[in-house]
Each structure stands twice: as structure tokens, then as C-alpha cells.
mmCIF file of C-alpha atoms in Angstrom:
data_model
loop_
_atom_site.group_PDB
_atom_site.id
_atom_site.type_symbol
_atom_site.label_atom_id
_atom_site.label_comp_id
_atom_site.label_asym_id
_atom_site.label_seq_id
_atom_site.Cartn_x
_atom_site.Cartn_y
_atom_site.Cartn_z
ATOM 1 C CA MET A 12 -30.270 19.446 27.572
ATOM 2 C CA CYS A 13 -28.189 17.429 30.021
ATOM 3 C CA LYS A 14 -29.821 14.160 28.953
ATOM 4 C CA ARG A 15 -29.404 15.025 25.266
ATOM 5 C CA LEU A 16 -25.744 15.962 25.704
ATOM 6 C CA TYR A 17 -24.959 12.859 27.740
ATOM 7 C CA ALA A 18 -26.713 10.616 25.187
ATOM 8 C CA PHE A 19 -24.701 12.254 22.386
ATOM 9 C CA LEU A 20 -21.434 11.760 24.295
ATOM 10 C CA GLN A 21 -22.273 8.117 25.000
ATOM 11 C CA LEU A 22 -23.317 7.444 21.402
ATOM 12 C CA HIS A 23 -20.043 8.837 20.061
ATOM 13 C CA ASN A 24 -17.908 7.366 22.860
ATOM 14 C CA VAL A 25 -16.486 10.795 23.717
ATOM 15 C CA LEU A 26 -15.898 10.496 27.464
ATOM 16 C CA TYR A 27 -12.602 9.014 28.631
ATOM 17 C CA SER A 28 -13.294 5.463 29.770
ATOM 18 C CA TYR A 29 -11.336 5.867 33.008
ATOM 19 C CA GLN A 30 -13.263 8.966 34.098
ATOM 20 C CA PHE A 31 -15.375 7.701 36.965
ATOM 21 C CA GLY A 32 -16.712 10.913 38.503
ATOM 22 C CA PHE A 33 -20.211 12.220 37.765
ATOM 23 C CA ARG A 34 -21.102 9.303 35.490
ATOM 24 C CA LYS A 35 -23.888 6.780 35.682
ATOM 25 C CA TYR A 36 -22.594 3.228 36.336
ATOM 26 C CA HIS A 37 -19.096 4.563 37.131
ATOM 27 C CA SER A 38 -18.445 4.554 40.868
ATOM 28 C CA THR A 39 -15.460 5.300 43.047
ATOM 29 C CA THR A 40 -15.440 1.589 43.890
ATOM 30 C CA LEU A 41 -14.945 0.728 40.216
ATOM 31 C CA ALA A 42 -12.170 3.325 39.996
ATOM 32 C CA LEU A 43 -10.415 1.752 42.979
ATOM 33 C CA ILE A 44 -10.763 -1.762 41.535
ATOM 34 C CA GLU A 45 -9.280 -0.518 38.252
ATOM 35 C CA VAL A 46 -6.279 1.053 40.010
ATOM 36 C CA ILE A 47 -5.624 -1.985 42.197
ATOM 37 C CA ASP A 48 -5.879 -4.314 39.197
ATOM 38 C CA SER A 49 -3.386 -2.180 37.265
ATOM 39 C CA ILE A 50 -0.971 -2.123 40.220
ATOM 40 C CA TYR A 51 -1.129 -5.906 40.566
ATOM 41 C CA GLN A 52 -0.514 -6.399 36.843
ATOM 42 C CA HIS A 53 2.614 -4.252 36.957
ATOM 43 C CA LEU A 54 3.882 -5.858 40.159
ATOM 44 C CA ASP A 55 3.377 -9.320 38.604
ATOM 45 C CA ASN A 56 5.624 -8.148 35.756
ATOM 46 C CA HIS A 57 8.232 -6.950 38.290
ATOM 47 C CA GLU A 58 7.655 -3.338 37.271
ATOM 48 C CA TYR A 59 7.555 -0.257 39.455
ATOM 49 C CA THR A 60 4.292 1.537 40.027
ATOM 50 C CA ILE A 61 3.572 5.071 41.096
ATOM 51 C CA GLY A 62 0.327 6.928 41.642
ATOM 52 C CA ILE A 63 -0.259 10.644 41.313
ATOM 53 C CA TYR A 64 -3.590 11.907 42.546
ATOM 54 C CA LEU A 65 -4.862 15.443 42.215
ATOM 55 C CA ASP A 66 -7.573 17.179 44.183
ATOM 56 C CA LEU A 67 -8.658 20.105 42.061
ATOM 57 C CA GLN A 68 -9.750 22.692 44.608
ATOM 58 C CA LYS A 69 -12.645 24.842 43.413
ATOM 59 C CA ALA A 70 -12.361 23.042 40.092
ATOM 60 C CA PHE A 71 -15.810 24.016 38.829
ATOM 61 C CA ASP A 72 -14.902 27.691 39.347
ATOM 62 C CA THR A 73 -11.796 27.514 37.155
ATOM 63 C CA VAL A 74 -13.403 26.403 33.889
ATOM 64 C CA ASN A 75 -12.516 28.824 31.088
ATOM 65 C CA HIS A 76 -15.634 29.382 28.967
ATOM 66 C CA ASP A 77 -13.719 29.875 25.701
ATOM 67 C CA ILE A 78 -11.829 26.602 26.175
ATOM 68 C CA LEU A 79 -15.010 24.740 27.151
ATOM 69 C CA LEU A 80 -16.864 26.066 24.102
ATOM 70 C CA TYR A 81 -13.929 25.085 21.882
ATOM 71 C CA LYS A 82 -14.027 21.578 23.326
ATOM 72 C CA LEU A 83 -17.797 21.328 22.855
ATOM 73 C CA SER A 84 -17.347 22.271 19.205
ATOM 74 C CA ASN A 85 -14.428 19.865 18.841
ATOM 75 C CA TYR A 86 -16.578 17.022 20.209
ATOM 76 C CA GLY A 87 -19.291 17.748 17.641
ATOM 77 C CA ILE A 88 -21.604 20.143 19.471
ATOM 78 C CA ARG A 89 -22.402 22.726 16.803
ATOM 79 C CA GLY A 90 -25.158 24.894 15.398
ATOM 80 C CA VAL A 91 -28.171 25.757 17.527
ATOM 81 C CA VAL A 92 -27.066 23.541 20.415
ATOM 82 C CA TYR A 93 -23.604 25.164 20.468
ATOM 83 C CA GLN A 94 -25.225 28.603 20.511
ATOM 84 C CA TRP A 95 -27.453 27.471 23.380
ATOM 85 C CA PHE A 96 -24.376 26.508 25.436
ATOM 86 C CA LYS A 97 -22.658 29.766 24.531
ATOM 87 C CA THR A 98 -25.669 31.729 25.787
ATOM 88 C CA TYR A 99 -25.974 29.488 28.851
ATOM 89 C CA LEU A 100 -22.400 30.302 29.877
ATOM 90 C CA SER A 101 -22.350 34.003 29.014
ATOM 91 C CA ASP A 102 -23.533 37.038 30.965
ATOM 92 C CA ARG A 103 -23.912 35.114 34.217
ATOM 93 C CA LYS A 104 -24.056 36.993 37.507
ATOM 94 C CA GLN A 105 -23.940 35.942 41.137
ATOM 95 C CA PHE A 106 -24.127 37.295 44.665
ATOM 96 C CA ILE A 107 -23.698 35.842 48.113
ATOM 97 C CA SER A 108 -26.212 36.136 50.922
ATOM 98 C CA VAL A 109 -25.354 35.215 54.520
ATOM 99 C CA ALA A 110 -27.672 35.824 57.445
ATOM 100 C CA GLY A 111 -29.766 38.235 55.416
ATOM 101 C CA VAL A 112 -26.791 40.310 54.239
ATOM 102 C CA SER A 113 -26.095 40.214 50.506
ATOM 103 C CA SER A 114 -22.988 41.085 48.524
ATOM 104 C CA GLU A 115 -22.947 43.161 45.364
ATOM 105 C CA ILE A 116 -23.978 41.402 42.152
ATOM 106 C CA GLU A 117 -20.860 40.478 40.182
ATOM 107 C CA SER A 118 -20.386 39.150 36.658
ATOM 108 C CA ILE A 119 -19.042 35.636 36.252
ATOM 109 C CA SER A 120 -16.500 35.119 33.484
ATOM 110 C CA MET A 121 -15.310 31.620 34.435
ATOM 111 C CA GLY A 122 -16.699 28.420 35.884
ATOM 112 C CA VAL A 123 -19.674 26.193 35.251
ATOM 113 C CA PRO A 124 -22.968 26.781 37.051
ATOM 114 C CA GLN A 125 -22.883 24.833 40.298
ATOM 115 C CA GLY A 126 -26.021 23.187 41.553
ATOM 116 C CA SER A 127 -27.196 22.612 37.988
ATOM 117 C CA VAL A 128 -27.447 19.190 36.393
ATOM 118 C CA LEU A 129 -25.232 20.424 33.544
ATOM 119 C CA GLY A 130 -22.354 21.642 35.736
ATOM 120 C CA PRO A 131 -20.720 18.247 36.402
ATOM 121 C CA LEU A 132 -21.116 17.096 32.784
ATOM 122 C CA LEU A 133 -19.604 20.307 31.426
ATOM 123 C CA PHE A 134 -16.715 19.920 33.866
ATOM 124 C CA LEU A 135 -16.161 16.341 32.646
ATOM 125 C CA LEU A 136 -15.916 17.608 29.084
ATOM 126 C CA TYR A 137 -13.489 20.312 30.187
ATOM 127 C CA VAL A 138 -11.084 17.774 31.759
ATOM 128 C CA ASN A 139 -11.887 14.941 29.366
ATOM 129 C CA ASP A 140 -8.537 15.112 27.574
ATOM 130 C CA ILE A 141 -6.390 15.592 30.680
ATOM 131 C CA HIS A 142 -5.090 12.016 30.310
ATOM 132 C CA VAL A 143 -3.455 12.932 27.003
ATOM 133 C CA LEU A 144 -0.013 14.126 28.043
#
């Protein structure tokens, strides 16, 4: 599903072009080159520059499923595939085990599954329109 979703997003040019995280052929080095180039262009034009950088702590855990599903639909993911994602995100449970001691099993109502190949891509879709302010 991850490969199919990514191919669909690439085909329809959905992902923000300046999103460098979790994407094939988009490295942190390219992101840095892009920023430096932009700074130099503005300085050459005698303009001020400012950078604001955010580190989203526990970002994968904060994804609202309803918003993510809305965005998937808005980007063209509908029908059977949409229902698959809805099922994939719903009724999830987790527990923690440390040194042989396990916590109670709790329901998960937010976040994307971490450790899965889909988690980073779903997070990218969730923040894809953050540049539109």
C-alpha cells in the first residue's frame, strides 16, 4: 500500500516540493542547499532574511485520524483504498513492555503507526499543507 500511495502522490504531484523528510531523492543536504541558495538570493537583493525552524516533538503521536482521513480524501484517496486506510487507523491498541513487565493494553485514538513503512508517508500527508499560511 505504501508503494501504491507514494506512486499516486508522485503522479499527481501532491507532496509539497520543499518537503525533504522521508522522501526518496530528497535529502537533508538538498534541503540545506535550498535554504542557503534562498538566503543568498535575498541578501544579493539587499533584503532581510529570517529562518524559523520547528522540531515537532512526538509528531507522529499527534496526528488526528479524522484530519488525516479528510486530507487523504481531499488528495483523491477514495473508495476501497480510503476505507482500507480508515480501518488501518481505527481500533488500534498498544502496550509497553520493559524488562519483562508490561503495561495495560490501551486504545490509540491519535497518531500514525510507528515502525511501519506507512507511518512517515502518512505523516507527510498530514503536514503537507503546513506551508500554506
